CSV table of C-alpha atoms in Angstrom, one decimal:
chain,number,residue,atom,x,y,z
A,1,MET,CA,105.7,-139.4,108.7
A,2,THR,CA,104.7,-142.8,107.4
A,3,ALA,CA,103.1,-142.5,104.1
A,4,ALA,CA,99.8,-143.8,103.8
A,5,PRO,CA,100.2,-147.4,102.2
A,6,PHE,CA,98.0,-148.3,98.7
A,7,THR,CA,96.1,-151.2,98.0
A,8,GLY,CA,95.3,-153.4,94.5
A,9,ALA,CA,92.0,-154.9,92.1
A,10,THR,CA,90.2,-155.5,88.5
A,11,ILE,CA,88.3,-154.9,85.0
A,12,THR,CA,87.8,-154.8,80.9
A,13,ALA,CA,86.3,-153.6,76.9
A,14,GLU,CA,87.0,-153.6,73.9
A,15,GLY,CA,89.4,-151.9,71.1
A,16,ARG,CA,91.4,-151.7,67.9
A,17,PRO,CA,95.2,-153.3,68.1
A,18,VAL,CA,97.9,-151.2,66.6
A,19,VAL,CA,102.0,-152.7,66.7
A,20,ILE,CA,103.5,-151.4,69.2
A,21,THR,CA,107.6,-151.0,68.2
A,22,SER,CA,110.2,-149.7,71.1
A,23,GLU,CA,114.3,-148.8,71.2
A,24,ASN,CA,116.9,-148.2,74.2
A,25,LEU,CA,116.8,-151.6,75.5
A,26,PRO,CA,119.3,-152.7,77.9
A,27,ALA,CA,121.2,-154.9,76.4
A,28,ASP,CA,120.7,-157.4,78.5
A,29,ALA,CA,116.9,-157.0,78.5
A,30,HIS,CA,114.6,-158.9,75.7
A,31,SER,CA,110.8,-157.8,75.3
A,32,PRO,CA,108.9,-159.1,72.1
A,33,VAL,CA,107.6,-155.3,71.9
A,34,ASP,CA,111.4,-154.4,70.9
A,35,SER,CA,112.1,-157.3,67.5
A,36,PRO,CA,113.2,-157.7,64.0
A,37,GLU,CA,109.4,-158.5,63.2
A,38,SER,CA,108.1,-155.3,64.9
A,39,GLU,CA,110.4,-153.2,63.4
A,40,LYS,CA,109.6,-154.3,59.7
A,41,GLN,CA,106.1,-152.3,61.0
A,42,PRO,CA,105.5,-149.7,58.3
A,43,ALA,CA,105.1,-146.0,59.5
A,44,THR,CA,101.7,-144.3,59.4
A,45,PRO,CA,101.2,-141.4,57.3
A,46,ALA,CA,100.4,-138.3,58.8
A,47,GLY,CA,97.4,-137.7,57.3
A,48,GLU,CA,95.8,-141.0,57.8
A,49,THR,CA,95.9,-140.1,61.5
A,50,ALA,CA,93.7,-136.3,61.6
A,51,ALA,CA,90.4,-137.8,62.6
A,52,LEU,CA,89.7,-136.7,66.2
A,53,VAL,CA,90.1,-139.0,69.0
A,54,ASP,CA,87.0,-138.7,71.3
A,55,TRP,CA,88.4,-138.9,74.9
A,56,SER,CA,85.8,-138.0,77.0
A,57,PRO,CA,85.3,-141.7,78.4
A,58,PHE,CA,88.5,-140.7,79.8
A,59,GLY,CA,88.0,-137.0,81.4
A,60,ARG,CA,90.8,-135.0,80.4
A,61,VAL,CA,93.8,-137.1,79.3
A,62,VAL,CA,97.1,-136.0,80.6
A,63,PRO,CA,100.2,-137.5,78.8
A,64,VAL,CA,103.7,-137.3,80.5
A,65,LEU,CA,106.7,-137.6,78.0
A,66,ALA,CA,110.3,-138.0,78.9
A,67,ALA,CA,112.4,-135.8,76.9
A,68,SER,CA,115.4,-138.4,77.6
A,69,PRO,CA,115.3,-141.7,79.6
A,70,GLY,CA,115.8,-141.0,83.5
A,71,ALA,CA,114.3,-137.4,83.3
A,72,GLY,CA,111.6,-138.4,86.1
A,73,ALA,CA,108.4,-138.7,83.6
A,74,THR,CA,107.3,-141.9,86.1
A,75,SER,CA,107.4,-139.7,89.5
A,76,THR,CA,105.8,-136.8,88.4
A,77,ALA,CA,103.1,-138.1,86.5
A,78,VAL,CA,102.0,-140.3,90.1
A,79,ALA,CA,102.5,-137.2,92.0
A,80,ILE,CA,99.9,-135.5,89.4
A,81,ALA,CA,97.4,-138.4,89.8
A,82,ASP,CA,97.9,-138.7,93.8
A,83,ALA,CA,97.4,-135.3,93.9
A,84,LEU,CA,94.1,-135.2,91.8
A,85,GLN,CA,92.6,-138.2,94.1
A,86,LEU,CA,93.8,-136.6,97.6
A,87,ALA,CA,91.4,-133.6,96.2
A,88,GLY,CA,88.5,-136.4,95.3
A,89,ARG,CA,89.4,-136.8,91.8
A,90,SER,CA,88.5,-140.2,90.0
A,91,VAL,CA,92.1,-141.3,88.4
A,92,LEU,CA,92.7,-143.6,85.3
A,93,LEU,CA,96.8,-144.1,85.8
A,94,VAL,CA,98.8,-145.6,82.7
A,95,ASP,CA,101.4,-147.2,82.5
A,96,ALA,CA,102.0,-147.5,78.6
A,97,GLY,CA,105.7,-147.8,79.1
A,98,ASP,CA,107.7,-151.4,77.6
A,99,PRO,CA,107.2,-154.0,81.3
A,100,VAL,CA,110.7,-155.0,81.3
A,101,ARG,CA,111.3,-150.3,81.5
A,102,SER,CA,108.6,-150.0,84.0
A,103,GLY,CA,108.9,-148.1,87.0
A,104,LEU,CA,104.9,-148.2,88.1
A,105,GLY,CA,105.8,-152.2,88.9
A,106,SER,CA,105.6,-151.5,92.5
A,107,ALA,CA,103.3,-148.8,92.6
A,108,ALA,CA,100.7,-151.3,94.5
A,109,ARG,CA,100.4,-152.9,97.3
A,110,SER,CA,99.5,-156.2,95.3
A,111,ASP,CA,98.9,-156.8,91.1
A,112,GLY,CA,95.1,-157.0,90.5
A,113,PRO,CA,93.1,-159.0,87.5
A,114,ARG,CA,95.0,-159.3,83.7
A,115,ARG,CA,92.5,-158.5,80.9
A,116,VAL,CA,93.7,-159.9,77.8
A,117,GLY,CA,94.3,-157.2,74.9
A,118,PRO,CA,94.7,-157.4,70.5
A,119,SER,CA,96.7,-160.7,71.6
A,120,PRO,CA,96.4,-163.0,74.1
A,121,ALA,CA,100.4,-162.2,74.7
A,122,ALA,CA,99.2,-158.7,75.8
A,123,GLY,CA,97.0,-157.6,77.9
A,124,ILE,CA,96.4,-155.0,80.5
A,125,ARG,CA,97.2,-155.5,85.0
A,126,PHE,CA,94.7,-153.6,86.3
A,127,SER,CA,95.2,-153.3,90.3
A,128,TRP,CA,94.3,-149.6,93.1
A,129,ARG,CA,96.9,-147.2,94.0
A,130,ALA,CA,94.0,-146.0,96.7
A,131,ARG,CA,90.9,-144.5,94.9
A,132,ALA,CA,92.8,-144.5,91.9
A,133,VAL,CA,93.1,-147.2,88.8
A,134,LEU,CA,96.6,-148.3,88.2
A,135,ALA,CA,96.7,-149.9,84.2
A,136,ARG,CA,99.8,-151.3,83.3
A,137,LEU,CA,100.6,-153.3,80.4
A,138,ASP,CA,101.2,-157.1,81.0
A,139,VAL,CA,103.3,-159.1,78.5
A,140,ALA,CA,102.5,-162.9,79.2
A,141,ASP,CA,105.3,-164.5,77.9
A,142,LEU,CA,109.2,-162.0,77.4
A,143,ALA,CA,109.7,-165.3,75.0
A,144,ALA,CA,107.2,-164.5,72.3
A,145,GLU,CA,106.4,-163.3,69.2
A,146,PRO,CA,106.0,-159.8,68.8
A,147,VAL,CA,102.7,-158.5,71.2
A,148,LEU,CA,100.0,-156.4,69.6
A,149,PHE,CA,100.1,-152.4,71.5
A,150,PRO,CA,96.7,-152.5,73.6
A,151,SER,CA,94.5,-149.0,72.1
A,152,PRO,CA,93.2,-146.7,74.7
A,153,PRO,CA,90.0,-148.4,74.0
A,154,TYR,CA,91.5,-151.8,76.3
A,155,TRP,CA,93.1,-149.3,79.1
A,156,HIS,CA,89.5,-147.6,79.6
A,157,PRO,CA,88.0,-149.3,83.4
A,158,GLY,CA,84.4,-150.2,83.1
A,159,GLY,CA,82.1,-148.8,85.3
A,160,ARG,CA,82.3,-145.6,87.0
A,161,GLY,CA,83.6,-142.7,84.9
A,162,VAL,CA,87.1,-141.0,85.3
A,163,ASP,CA,88.0,-137.5,85.8
A,164,VAL,CA,91.4,-137.1,84.7
A,165,THR,CA,93.5,-139.8,82.8
A,166,VAL,CA,97.6,-139.8,83.5
A,167,VAL,CA,99.4,-141.7,81.0
A,168,ASP,CA,103.4,-142.3,81.7
A,169,ILE,CA,104.4,-143.1,77.9
A,170,GLY,CA,107.7,-144.3,78.8
A,171,HIS,CA,111.8,-142.8,78.1
A,172,ASP,CA,111.1,-143.4,74.7
A,173,PRO,CA,110.2,-140.4,73.1
A,174,TRP,CA,112.7,-140.8,69.7
A,175,ARG,CA,110.3,-143.7,68.9
A,176,LEU,CA,107.2,-142.4,69.9
A,177,ALA,CA,108.0,-139.1,67.7
A,178,THR,CA,108.2,-141.0,65.1
A,179,ASP,CA,105.0,-142.4,64.1
A,180,PRO,CA,102.7,-141.4,67.1
A,181,ALA,CA,99.3,-144.1,65.2
A,182,LEU,CA,101.5,-146.8,66.9
A,183,GLY,CA,102.1,-147.8,70.7
A,184,PRO,CA,101.5,-145.5,73.3
A,185,GLY,CA,102.2,-142.2,70.9
A,186,GLN,CA,98.1,-143.0,70.4
A,187,TRP,CA,97.4,-140.8,73.6
A,188,LEU,CA,99.4,-137.7,72.3
A,189,ARG,CA,96.1,-138.0,69.5
A,190,VAL,CA,94.3,-135.2,68.9
A,191,GLY,CA,90.8,-135.4,70.4
A,192,SER,CA,88.0,-134.0,72.4
A,193,PRO,CA,88.4,-132.7,75.1
A,194,SER,CA,92.1,-132.0,73.8
A,195,PRO,CA,94.9,-133.9,75.3
A,196,ILE,CA,96.8,-131.9,78.1
A,197,PRO,CA,100.6,-133.6,77.2
A,198,ALA,CA,103.6,-132.2,79.6
A,199,LEU,CA,107.2,-133.1,78.8
A,200,VAL,CA,109.4,-134.0,82.1
A,201,VAL,CA,113.3,-132.7,81.1
A,202,ARG,CA,116.4,-132.4,83.8
A,203,PRO,CA,117.8,-129.3,84.6
A,204,THR,CA,120.6,-129.5,82.2
A,205,VAL,CA,122.1,-128.4,78.9
A,206,PRO,CA,121.7,-132.3,77.0
A,207,ALA,CA,118.4,-132.4,78.6
A,208,LEU,CA,117.0,-129.3,76.8
A,209,ALA,CA,118.9,-130.6,73.7
A,210,HIS,CA,117.1,-134.1,74.1
A,211,ALA,CA,114.1,-132.0,74.3
A,212,GLU,CA,114.6,-130.2,71.4
A,213,GLN,CA,114.8,-133.1,69.5
A,214,VAL,CA,112.2,-134.4,70.5
A,215,LEU,CA,109.9,-131.1,69.9
A,216,ALA,CA,111.2,-131.2,66.3
A,217,ARG,CA,110.5,-135.1,66.1
A,218,LEU,CA,106.6,-133.9,66.5
A,219,GLU,CA,106.1,-131.1,64.4
A,220,PRO,CA,104.9,-133.0,60.9
A,221,TRP,CA,102.8,-134.7,62.7
A,222,VAL,CA,101.6,-131.1,64.9
A,223,ARG,CA,101.2,-129.4,61.7
A,224,ALA,CA,99.1,-132.8,60.1
A,225,ALA,CA,97.0,-131.7,63.5
A,226,ALA,CA,97.7,-135.7,64.6
A,227,VAL,CA,98.7,-134.8,67.9
A,228,THR,CA,98.7,-132.5,70.4
A,229,PRO,CA,102.1,-131.2,71.2
A,230,PRO,CA,103.1,-130.5,74.9
A,231,THR,CA,102.7,-127.2,75.9
A,232,GLN,CA,104.0,-127.7,79.7
A,233,LEU,CA,107.3,-128.4,80.3
A,234,LEU,CA,108.0,-130.0,83.9
A,235,VAL,CA,111.7,-129.6,85.5
A,236,VAL,CA,112.6,-132.6,87.8
A,237,GLY,CA,115.5,-132.2,89.9
A,238,ALA,CA,115.6,-128.3,90.4
A,239,ARG,CA,113.7,-125.7,92.3
A,240,ARG,CA,115.0,-123.5,89.4
A,241,TRP,CA,117.2,-123.3,86.6
A,242,PRO,CA,120.8,-123.6,87.4
A,243,LYS,CA,122.6,-120.7,85.6
A,244,GLY,CA,123.2,-120.7,82.2
A,245,VAL,CA,121.2,-123.9,81.6
A,246,ALA,CA,118.2,-122.1,80.3
A,247,GLY,CA,119.9,-119.9,77.8
A,248,THR,CA,120.8,-123.0,76.0
A,249,ALA,CA,117.1,-123.9,75.1
A,250,GLY,CA,116.2,-124.1,71.3
A,251,ARG,CA,113.7,-122.2,69.5
A,252,ARG,CA,110.6,-124.8,70.1
A,253,THR,CA,111.8,-125.2,73.8
A,254,SER,CA,112.2,-121.8,74.5
A,255,VAL,CA,108.7,-120.5,74.6
A,256,LEU,CA,107.8,-123.3,77.3
A,257,LEU,CA,110.6,-121.7,80.0
A,258,PRO,CA,108.8,-119.5,81.4
A,259,ASP,CA,105.9,-121.2,82.6
A,260,ALA,CA,107.9,-124.1,83.5
A,261,VAL,CA,107.4,-125.8,86.9
A,262,PHE,CA,109.3,-127.3,88.9
A,263,PHE,CA,109.8,-130.6,91.0
A,264,PRO,CA,112.5,-130.5,93.7
A,265,HIS,CA,114.4,-133.6,94.3
A,266,GLU,CA,112.8,-136.0,96.3
A,267,ARG,CA,116.0,-138.2,97.7
A,268,ASP,CA,113.5,-141.2,99.1
A,269,VAL,CA,111.4,-141.8,95.7
A,270,ALA,CA,115.2,-141.3,93.7
A,271,THR,CA,116.7,-143.4,96.4
A,272,HIS,CA,113.7,-146.6,96.2
A,273,GLY,CA,111.8,-145.7,93.3
A,274,ILE,CA,107.9,-145.1,93.1
A,275,THR,CA,106.1,-147.2,96.0
A,276,ALA,CA,102.8,-148.2,97.3
A,277,ASN,CA,103.3,-145.2,99.6
A,278,VAL,CA,101.4,-141.8,98.8
A,279,THR,CA,104.0,-139.9,96.8
A,280,PRO,CA,105.8,-136.9,99.2
A,281,ALA,CA,104.4,-133.5,99.5
A,282,ALA,CA,107.4,-131.9,98.0
A,283,LEU,CA,106.4,-133.7,94.5
A,284,ARG,CA,102.6,-133.5,95.3
A,285,SER,CA,102.3,-129.4,96.1
A,286,PRO,CA,104.0,-128.1,92.4
A,287,ALA,CA,101.2,-131.1,90.6
A,288,GLU,CA,98.6,-129.3,92.9
A,289,ARG,CA,100.4,-126.3,91.2
A,290,LEU,CA,99.9,-127.3,88.0
A,291,LEU,CA,96.4,-129.3,88.1
A,292,ARG,CA,95.3,-125.9,89.2
A,293,SER,CA,97.1,-124.3,86.2
A,294,TRP,CA,94.7,-126.3,84.2
A,295,HIS,CA,91.7,-126.2,85.8
A,296,LEU,CA,91.7,-129.6,86.7
A,297,LEU,CA,91.5,-128.6,90.6
A,298,GLN,CA,89.7,-126.2,92.4
A,299,PRO,CA,91.6,-124.6,95.3
A,300,PRO,CA,92.3,-126.5,98.3
A,301,THR,CA,89.6,-127.2,100.6
A,302,HIS,CA,90.5,-130.8,102.0
A,303,ARG,CA,91.8,-134.0,101.4
A,304,LEU,CA,90.8,-137.2,101.5
A,305,ALA,CA,92.4,-139.7,104.0
A,306,LEU,CA,94.1,-142.7,101.4
A,307,ARG,CA,94.4,-144.9,104.3
A,308,ARG,CA,91.6,-147.5,103.9
A,309,PRO,CA,90.7,-149.6,100.9
A,310,LEU,CA,88.2,-148.9,98.4
A,311,ILE,CA,84.5,-150.0,99.5
A,312,ALA,CA,82.8,-152.4,97.3
A,313,ARG,CA,81.0,-149.9,95.4
A,314,ASP,CA,83.6,-147.8,94.4
A,315,ARG,CA,85.7,-150.9,92.4
A,316,VAL,CA,85.4,-151.0,88.9
A,317,SER,CA,83.0,-153.4,87.0
A,318,ASP,CA,83.5,-155.5,84.0
A,319,SER,CA,82.0,-153.7,81.0
A,320,ARG,CA,82.5,-157.3,79.0
């Protein structure tokens, strides 16, 4: 069966800039979001980030965080976004990861317009993924000075409202947990309505160890009421825990095991990555169950066809 293709389009907004830093780049990859200058940015005291964020323009925010590189956060985030828009919800899909490591570069048929961020070097590239708006971090010149990471208001599309914002935070949870007030960690900030963070792991002993470490590093920020902790575990690449794996979970991760949602291995996605085609039903099915448990989807009634491009009235307007 041939999957329905997605198409591409534009937008603008305002926000407050902060500095992003990043780690674990491949040895041959260079990006201005990972540099000696950006490493000098002082960490934010936890108490200074405790103010509530108004997330209402974004609907419900679902940050998807990988416990380790390659855990499957990108495919899971896209499956969640696709399940939502197939059910008729207005979706913003945010790719907040470093562009040189993005898994969503081919998630739309074509790139849409670019909005300038807090500096000309850093902006947001908006496209259409069927009826969902896809927003990706766009760095103009990979040889330029360190860039400012656009804060959440920059990512918001103008025009129509957003029911749910799904955020692929990226696969650098160690740095994110070091200072969630900077970079993609801002999407974990405590606010109203409360975000619903999910932590993605592989069904392995090392993956559960990584998850425990990430949760431990987030604890000071959780105690300071600065960030919303992940309360949902998503397991990618299996339908159940392999024998002997779940028993190795640490005390923080173990409380998430009973409600873990499993996303089975999907060969096409594993081979080709995320493309402009709708994600397979094998991935959308657990995403739908998950969204119903969060009350973000009602029991199934009908599905939308994703074969036609949006008509003019559905296009996102320029809010400047």
